[in-house]
Short mmCIF file of C-alpha atoms in Angstrom, two decimals:
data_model
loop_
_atom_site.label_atom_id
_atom_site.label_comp_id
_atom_site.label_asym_id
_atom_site.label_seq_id
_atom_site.Cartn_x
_atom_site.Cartn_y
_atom_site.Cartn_z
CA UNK Z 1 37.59 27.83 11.98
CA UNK Z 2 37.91 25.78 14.95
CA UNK Z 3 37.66 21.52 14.72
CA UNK Z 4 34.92 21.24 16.69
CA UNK Z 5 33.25 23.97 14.44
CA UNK Z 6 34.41 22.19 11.08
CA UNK Z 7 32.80 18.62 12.63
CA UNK Z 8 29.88 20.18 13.42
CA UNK Z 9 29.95 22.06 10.04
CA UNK Z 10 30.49 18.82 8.59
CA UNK Z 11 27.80 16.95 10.51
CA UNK Z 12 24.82 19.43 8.73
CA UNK Z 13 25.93 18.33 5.05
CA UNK Z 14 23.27 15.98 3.91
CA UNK Z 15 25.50 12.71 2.42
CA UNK Z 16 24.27 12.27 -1.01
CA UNK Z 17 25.75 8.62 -1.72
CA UNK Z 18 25.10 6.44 -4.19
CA UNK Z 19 22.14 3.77 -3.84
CA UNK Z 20 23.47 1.01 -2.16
CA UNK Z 21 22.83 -2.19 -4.38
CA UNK Z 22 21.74 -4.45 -0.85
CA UNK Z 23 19.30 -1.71 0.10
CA UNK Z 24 17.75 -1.78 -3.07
CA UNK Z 25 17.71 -5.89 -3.23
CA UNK Z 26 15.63 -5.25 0.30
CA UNK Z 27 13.31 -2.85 -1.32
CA UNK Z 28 12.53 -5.49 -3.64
CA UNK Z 29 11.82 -7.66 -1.21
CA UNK Z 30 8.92 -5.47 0.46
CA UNK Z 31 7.22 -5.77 -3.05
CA UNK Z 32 7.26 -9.51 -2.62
CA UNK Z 33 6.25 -9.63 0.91
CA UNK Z 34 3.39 -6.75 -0.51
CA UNK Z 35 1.95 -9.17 -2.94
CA UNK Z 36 1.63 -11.97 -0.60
CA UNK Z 37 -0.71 -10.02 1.81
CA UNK Z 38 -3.88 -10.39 0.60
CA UNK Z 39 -3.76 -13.89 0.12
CA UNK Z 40 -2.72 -13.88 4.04
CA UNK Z 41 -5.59 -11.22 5.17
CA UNK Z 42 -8.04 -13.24 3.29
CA UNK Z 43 -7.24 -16.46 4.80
CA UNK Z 44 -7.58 -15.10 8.13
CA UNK Z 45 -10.69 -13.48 7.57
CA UNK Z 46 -12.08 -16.78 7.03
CA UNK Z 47 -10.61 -18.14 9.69
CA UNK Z 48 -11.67 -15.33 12.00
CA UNK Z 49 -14.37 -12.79 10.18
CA UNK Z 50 -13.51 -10.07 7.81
CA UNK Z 51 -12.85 -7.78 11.14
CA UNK Z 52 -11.83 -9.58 13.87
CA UNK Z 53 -9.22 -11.30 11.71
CA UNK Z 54 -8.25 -8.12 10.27
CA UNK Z 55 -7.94 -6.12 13.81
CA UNK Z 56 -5.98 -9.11 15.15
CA UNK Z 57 -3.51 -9.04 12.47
CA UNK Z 58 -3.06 -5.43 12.63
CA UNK Z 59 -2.88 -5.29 16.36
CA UNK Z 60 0.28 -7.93 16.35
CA UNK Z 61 1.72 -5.80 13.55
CA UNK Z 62 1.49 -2.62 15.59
CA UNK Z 63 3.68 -4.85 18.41
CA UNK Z 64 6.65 -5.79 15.93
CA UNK Z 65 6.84 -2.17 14.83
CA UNK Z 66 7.19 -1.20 18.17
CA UNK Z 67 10.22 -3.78 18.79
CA UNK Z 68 11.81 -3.41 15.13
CA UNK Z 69 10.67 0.45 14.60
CA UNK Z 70 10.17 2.63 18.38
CA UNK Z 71 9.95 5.69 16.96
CA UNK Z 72 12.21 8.23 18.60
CA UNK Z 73 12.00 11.88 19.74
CA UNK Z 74 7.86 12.13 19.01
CA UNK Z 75 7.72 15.72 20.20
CA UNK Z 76 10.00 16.56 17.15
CA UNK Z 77 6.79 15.29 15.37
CA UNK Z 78 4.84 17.52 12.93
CA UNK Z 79 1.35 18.06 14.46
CA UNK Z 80 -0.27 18.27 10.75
CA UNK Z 81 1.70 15.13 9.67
CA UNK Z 82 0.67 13.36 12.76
CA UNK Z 83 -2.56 14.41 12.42
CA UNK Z 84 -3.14 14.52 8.51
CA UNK Z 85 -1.21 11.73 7.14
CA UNK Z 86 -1.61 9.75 10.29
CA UNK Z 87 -5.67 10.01 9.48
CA UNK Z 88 -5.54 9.07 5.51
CA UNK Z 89 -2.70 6.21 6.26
CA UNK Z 90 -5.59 4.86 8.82
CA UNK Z 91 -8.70 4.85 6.52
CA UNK Z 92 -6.63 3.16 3.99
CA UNK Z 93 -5.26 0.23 5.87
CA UNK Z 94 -8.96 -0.22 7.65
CA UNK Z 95 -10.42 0.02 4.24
CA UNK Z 96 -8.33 -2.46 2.27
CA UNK Z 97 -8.28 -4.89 4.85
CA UNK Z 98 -12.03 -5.00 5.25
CA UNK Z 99 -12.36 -4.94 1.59
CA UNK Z 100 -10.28 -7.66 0.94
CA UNK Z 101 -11.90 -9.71 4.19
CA UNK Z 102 -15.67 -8.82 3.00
CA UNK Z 103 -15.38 -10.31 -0.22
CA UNK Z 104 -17.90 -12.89 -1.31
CA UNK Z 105 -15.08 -15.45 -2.41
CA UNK Z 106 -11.32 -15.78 -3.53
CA UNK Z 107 -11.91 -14.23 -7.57
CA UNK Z 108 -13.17 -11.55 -5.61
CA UNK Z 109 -10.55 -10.53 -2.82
CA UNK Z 110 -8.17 -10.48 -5.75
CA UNK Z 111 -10.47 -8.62 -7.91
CA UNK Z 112 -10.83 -5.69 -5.14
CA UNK Z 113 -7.14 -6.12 -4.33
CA UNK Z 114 -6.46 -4.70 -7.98
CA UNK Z 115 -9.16 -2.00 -8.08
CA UNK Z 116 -6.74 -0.79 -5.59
CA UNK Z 117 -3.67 -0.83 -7.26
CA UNK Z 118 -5.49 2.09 -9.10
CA UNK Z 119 -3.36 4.55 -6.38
CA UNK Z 120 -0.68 4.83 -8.19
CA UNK Z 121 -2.12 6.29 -11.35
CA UNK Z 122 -4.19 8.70 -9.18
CA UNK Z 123 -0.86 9.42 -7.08
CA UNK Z 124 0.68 11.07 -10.62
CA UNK Z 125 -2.63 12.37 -11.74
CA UNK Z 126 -2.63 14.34 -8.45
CA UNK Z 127 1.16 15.04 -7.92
CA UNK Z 128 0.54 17.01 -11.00
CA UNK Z 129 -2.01 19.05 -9.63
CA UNK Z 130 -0.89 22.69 -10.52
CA UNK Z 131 1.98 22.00 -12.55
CA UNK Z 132 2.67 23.13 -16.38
CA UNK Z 133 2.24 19.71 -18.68
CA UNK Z 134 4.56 18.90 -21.53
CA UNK Z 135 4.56 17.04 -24.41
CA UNK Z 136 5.90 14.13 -21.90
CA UNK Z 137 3.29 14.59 -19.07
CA UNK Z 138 0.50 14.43 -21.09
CA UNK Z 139 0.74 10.49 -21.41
CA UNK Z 140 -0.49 10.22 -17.89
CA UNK Z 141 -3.55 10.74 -19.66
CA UNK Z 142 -3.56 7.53 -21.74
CA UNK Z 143 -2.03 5.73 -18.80
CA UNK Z 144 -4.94 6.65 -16.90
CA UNK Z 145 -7.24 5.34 -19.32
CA UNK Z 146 -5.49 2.03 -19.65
CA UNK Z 147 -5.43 1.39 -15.91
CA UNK Z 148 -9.01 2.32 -15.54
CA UNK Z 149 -10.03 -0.08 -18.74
CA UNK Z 150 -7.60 -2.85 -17.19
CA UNK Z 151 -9.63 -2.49 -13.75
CA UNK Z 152 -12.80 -2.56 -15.53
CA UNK Z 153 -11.35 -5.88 -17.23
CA UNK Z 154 -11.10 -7.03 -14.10
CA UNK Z 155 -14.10 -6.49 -12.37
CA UNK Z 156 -16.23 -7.72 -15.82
CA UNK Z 157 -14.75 -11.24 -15.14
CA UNK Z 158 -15.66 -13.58 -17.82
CA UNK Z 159 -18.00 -10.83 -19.78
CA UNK Z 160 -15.16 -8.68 -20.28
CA UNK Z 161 -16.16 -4.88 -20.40
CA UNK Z 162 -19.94 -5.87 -20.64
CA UNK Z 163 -21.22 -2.90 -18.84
CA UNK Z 164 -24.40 -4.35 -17.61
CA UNK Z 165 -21.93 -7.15 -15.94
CA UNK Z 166 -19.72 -5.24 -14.75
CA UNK Z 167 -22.92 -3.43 -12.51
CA UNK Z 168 -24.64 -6.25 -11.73
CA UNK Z 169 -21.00 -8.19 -10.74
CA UNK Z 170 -20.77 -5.10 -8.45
CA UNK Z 171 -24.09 -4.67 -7.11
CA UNK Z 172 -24.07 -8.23 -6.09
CA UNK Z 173 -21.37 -7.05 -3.28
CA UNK Z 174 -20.98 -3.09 -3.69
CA UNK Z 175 -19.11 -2.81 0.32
CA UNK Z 176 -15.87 -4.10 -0.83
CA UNK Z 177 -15.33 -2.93 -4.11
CA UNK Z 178 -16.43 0.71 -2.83
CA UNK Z 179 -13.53 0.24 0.23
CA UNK Z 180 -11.01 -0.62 -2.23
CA UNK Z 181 -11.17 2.38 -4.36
CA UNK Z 182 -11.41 4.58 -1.65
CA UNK Z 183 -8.59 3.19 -0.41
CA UNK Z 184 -6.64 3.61 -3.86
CA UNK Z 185 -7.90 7.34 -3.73
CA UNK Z 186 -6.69 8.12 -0.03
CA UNK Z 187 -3.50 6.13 -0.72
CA UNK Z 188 -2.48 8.27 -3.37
CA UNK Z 189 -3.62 11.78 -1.60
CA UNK Z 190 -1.31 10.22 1.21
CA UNK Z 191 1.68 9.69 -1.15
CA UNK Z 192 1.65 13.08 -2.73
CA UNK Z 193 1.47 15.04 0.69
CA UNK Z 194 3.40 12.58 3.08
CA UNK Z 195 6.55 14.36 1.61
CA UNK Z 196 5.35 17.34 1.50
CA UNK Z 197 4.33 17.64 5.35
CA UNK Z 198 6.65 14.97 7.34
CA UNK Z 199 9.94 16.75 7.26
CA UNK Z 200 11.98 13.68 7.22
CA UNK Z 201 9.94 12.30 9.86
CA UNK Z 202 8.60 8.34 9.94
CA UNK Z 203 5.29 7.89 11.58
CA UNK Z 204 4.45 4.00 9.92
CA UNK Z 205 4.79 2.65 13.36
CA UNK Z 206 2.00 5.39 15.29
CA UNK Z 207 0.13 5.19 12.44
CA UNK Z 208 -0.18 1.04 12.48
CA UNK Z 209 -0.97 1.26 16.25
CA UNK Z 210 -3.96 3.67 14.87
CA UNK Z 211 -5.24 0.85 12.28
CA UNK Z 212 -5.22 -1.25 15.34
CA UNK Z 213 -6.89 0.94 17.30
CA UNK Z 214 -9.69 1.53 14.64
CA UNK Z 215 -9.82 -1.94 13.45
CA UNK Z 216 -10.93 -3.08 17.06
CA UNK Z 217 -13.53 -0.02 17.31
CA UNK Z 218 -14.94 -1.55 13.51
CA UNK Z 219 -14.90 -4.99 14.89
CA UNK Z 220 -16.68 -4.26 18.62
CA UNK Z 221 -19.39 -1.80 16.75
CA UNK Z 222 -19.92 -3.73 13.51
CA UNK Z 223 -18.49 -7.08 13.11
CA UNK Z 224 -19.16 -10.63 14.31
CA UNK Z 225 -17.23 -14.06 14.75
CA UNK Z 226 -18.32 -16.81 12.65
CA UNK Z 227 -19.06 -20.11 15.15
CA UNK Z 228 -15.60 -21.86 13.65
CA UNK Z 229 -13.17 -19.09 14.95
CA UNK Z 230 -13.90 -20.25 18.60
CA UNK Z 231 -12.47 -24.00 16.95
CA UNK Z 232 -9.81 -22.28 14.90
CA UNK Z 233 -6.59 -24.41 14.90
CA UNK Z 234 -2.99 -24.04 14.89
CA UNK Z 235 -2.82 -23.23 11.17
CA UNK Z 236 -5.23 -20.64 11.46
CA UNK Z 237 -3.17 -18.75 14.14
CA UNK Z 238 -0.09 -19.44 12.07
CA UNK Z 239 -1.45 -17.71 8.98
CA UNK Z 240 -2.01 -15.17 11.55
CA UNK Z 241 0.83 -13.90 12.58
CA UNK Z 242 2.45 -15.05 8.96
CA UNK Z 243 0.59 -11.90 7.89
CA UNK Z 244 1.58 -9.27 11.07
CA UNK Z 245 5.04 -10.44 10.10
CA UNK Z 246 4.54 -10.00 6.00
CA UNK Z 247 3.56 -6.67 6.85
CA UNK Z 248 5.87 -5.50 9.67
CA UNK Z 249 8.97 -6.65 7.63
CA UNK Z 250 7.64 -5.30 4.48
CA UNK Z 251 7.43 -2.15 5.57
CA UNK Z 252 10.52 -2.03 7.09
CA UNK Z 253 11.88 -3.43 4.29
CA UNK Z 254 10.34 -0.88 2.21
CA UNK Z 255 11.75 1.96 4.31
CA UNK Z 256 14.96 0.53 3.80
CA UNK Z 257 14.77 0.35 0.23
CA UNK Z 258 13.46 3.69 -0.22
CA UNK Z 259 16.35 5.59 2.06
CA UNK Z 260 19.29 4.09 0.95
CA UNK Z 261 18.48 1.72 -2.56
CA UNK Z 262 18.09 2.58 -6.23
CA UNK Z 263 14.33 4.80 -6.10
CA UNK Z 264 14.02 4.03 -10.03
CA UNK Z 265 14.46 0.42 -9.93
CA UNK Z 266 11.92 0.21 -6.88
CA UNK Z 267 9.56 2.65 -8.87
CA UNK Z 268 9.61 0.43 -11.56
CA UNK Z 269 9.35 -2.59 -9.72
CA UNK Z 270 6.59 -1.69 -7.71
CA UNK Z 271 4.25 -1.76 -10.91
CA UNK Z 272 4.71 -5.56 -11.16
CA UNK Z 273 2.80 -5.76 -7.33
CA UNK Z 274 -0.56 -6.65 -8.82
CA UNK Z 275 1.21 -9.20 -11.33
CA UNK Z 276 2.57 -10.44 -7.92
CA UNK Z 277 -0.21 -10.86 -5.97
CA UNK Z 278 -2.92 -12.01 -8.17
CA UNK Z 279 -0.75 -14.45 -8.71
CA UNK Z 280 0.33 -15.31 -5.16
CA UNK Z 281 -3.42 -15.53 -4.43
CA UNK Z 282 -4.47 -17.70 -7.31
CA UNK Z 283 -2.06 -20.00 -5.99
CA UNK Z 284 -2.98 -19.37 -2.04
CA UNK Z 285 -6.53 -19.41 -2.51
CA UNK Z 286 -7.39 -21.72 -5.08
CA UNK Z 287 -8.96 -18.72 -7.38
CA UNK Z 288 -10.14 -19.61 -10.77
CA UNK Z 289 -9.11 -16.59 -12.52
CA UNK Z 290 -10.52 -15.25 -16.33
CA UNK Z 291 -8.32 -14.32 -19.35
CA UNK Z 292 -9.76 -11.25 -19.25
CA UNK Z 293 -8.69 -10.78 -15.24
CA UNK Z 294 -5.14 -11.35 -16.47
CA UNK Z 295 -5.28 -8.83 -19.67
CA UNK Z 296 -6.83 -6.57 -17.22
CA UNK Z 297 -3.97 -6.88 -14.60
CA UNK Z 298 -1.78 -6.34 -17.39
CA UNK Z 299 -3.69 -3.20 -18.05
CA UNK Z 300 -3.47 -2.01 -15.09
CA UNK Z 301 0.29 -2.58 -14.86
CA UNK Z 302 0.99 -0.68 -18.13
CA UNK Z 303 -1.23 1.98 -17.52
CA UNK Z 304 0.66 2.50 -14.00
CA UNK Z 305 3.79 2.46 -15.59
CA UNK Z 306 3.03 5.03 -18.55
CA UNK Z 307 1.96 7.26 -16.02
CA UNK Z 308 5.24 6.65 -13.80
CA UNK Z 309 7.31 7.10 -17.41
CA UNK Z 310 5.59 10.48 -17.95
CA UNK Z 311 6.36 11.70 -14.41
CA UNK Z 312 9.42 10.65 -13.06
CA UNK Z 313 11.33 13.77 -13.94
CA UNK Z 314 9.38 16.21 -12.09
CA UNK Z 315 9.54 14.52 -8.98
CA UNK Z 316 7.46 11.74 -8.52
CA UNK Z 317 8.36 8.44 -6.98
CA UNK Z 318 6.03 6.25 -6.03
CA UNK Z 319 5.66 5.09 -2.67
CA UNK Z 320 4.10 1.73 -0.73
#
């Protein structure tokens, strides 16, 4: 065999290196910048309205990614990724973003931001779709329950699992709560076929440039500026692109962490994201937050990682 042959030989053997301990130190980073978004998205939606402030963010996001992240070679694109997975990464962003900018106060941004972090249990409970269960698997079961009683821990605020509360605490503002678990739901159906469909292909950029896109179509049909935004001042604007930046980098950050870091220490991490941000927001926002919204965080977090624990050796890793 010729040189030319052997490099080129060469140049098709997929390098299997180890995780690279800086890659996996920026991996943990994207959790970070994660946690601190909803505290920034629900600062500028009351600086701006739920969707003005929203499409504005997302909009100056879609313009980093396109300096930091061009995507290259787009005709190399799979159509159904594109098309699929470009569609459910959409309604999630546009649905977490107006859930978390519709809710009545603080308590209840971060109450709707953990209803979401629901995805990941339904992410193994779907990956497993099919599959033979073991003695092993089965504790997805019990991790689903615990996540799903943490949430409802949540949501019951200061009644606890009081199921009359928990409706009425619902009913009171049913729109953002109902965007938030659809948004756990098509996050999860995302993670489990994204692999499946992309063929090594990245489409975050395209597809933030479509949650622009949409945001702007919710905001011109729907929405409407509250009088202050016209008399918004620096800090406002500030906050603003703060949160196009937080989520940008932390998805590049993420990508990085995911390609070339340590997948089991980022799975693992990733669990602590609610922890995180409940607690960046209490902080951020001035939330008065329940016992019961902590033991139901922690819930949530345990139940997540169960699942995770029961999966991770048939090929499950979570993703952002």
């Amino acid at each position: 065999m010729s040189k030319a042959k052997r490099n080129a030989s060469n140049r098709n053997v997929p390098n299997y290196s180890a995780p690279n301990h800086n890659a996996t130190l920026v991996g943990l980073l994207a959790i970070v910048l994660f946690s601190a978004i909803v505290s920034l998205v629900r600062i500028t939606a009351q600086n701006f309205g739920a969707t003005l402030g929203a499409a504005m963010i997302y909009t100056l996001t879609a313009v980093v990614m396109w300096v930091i992240r061009r995507p290259r070679q787009l005709r190399s694109f799979p159509l159904r990724y594109l098309l699929v997975c470009g569609t459910l990464f959409v309604v999630y962003e546009v649905s977490v973003g107006l859930a978390v900018g519709l809710a009545h106060d603080a308590t209840q941004a971060l109450e709707v931001s953990v209803v979401n972090y629901l995805w990941p249990t339904l992410m193994v409970l779907l990956s497993l779709t099919g599959r033979r269960f073991t003695a092993k698997t089965w504790l997805v079961i019990p991790g689903a329950l615990l996540a799903s009683l943490g949430t409802a821990f949540v949501v019951g605020g200061d009644a606890g699992l009081n199921p009359a509360s928990i409706a009425a605490h619902i009913a009171s503002n049913p729109v953002p709560y109902a965007l938030a678990f659809g948004g756990a739901v098509t996050w999860a159906v995302y993670s489990v076929i994204t692999p499946r469909i992309s063929e090594g292909h990245d489409g975050i950029t395209l597809f933030l440039t479509g949650v622009a896109v949409a945001l702007w179509i919710v905001h011109f049909l729907t929405g409407s500026v509250p009088q202050h935004a016209h008399t918004a001042g620096i800090g406002a604007y500030i906050v603003l692109v703060a949160a196009a930046l937080v989520i940008g980098a932390g998805y590049a950050c993420w990508d990085a962490g995911i390609m070339h870091g340590n997948l089991t220490v980022l799975g693992s991490a990733s669990y602590a994201a609610p922890v995180l941000s409940s607690a960046i927001g209490a902080l951020a926002l001035g939330a008065s937050l329940t016992v019961s919204f902590w033991q139901g965080v922690v819930l949530v977090v345990v139940g997540s990682l169960i699942g995770w624990w029961a999966t991770k050796d048939v090929g499950v890793e979570p993703q952002s």
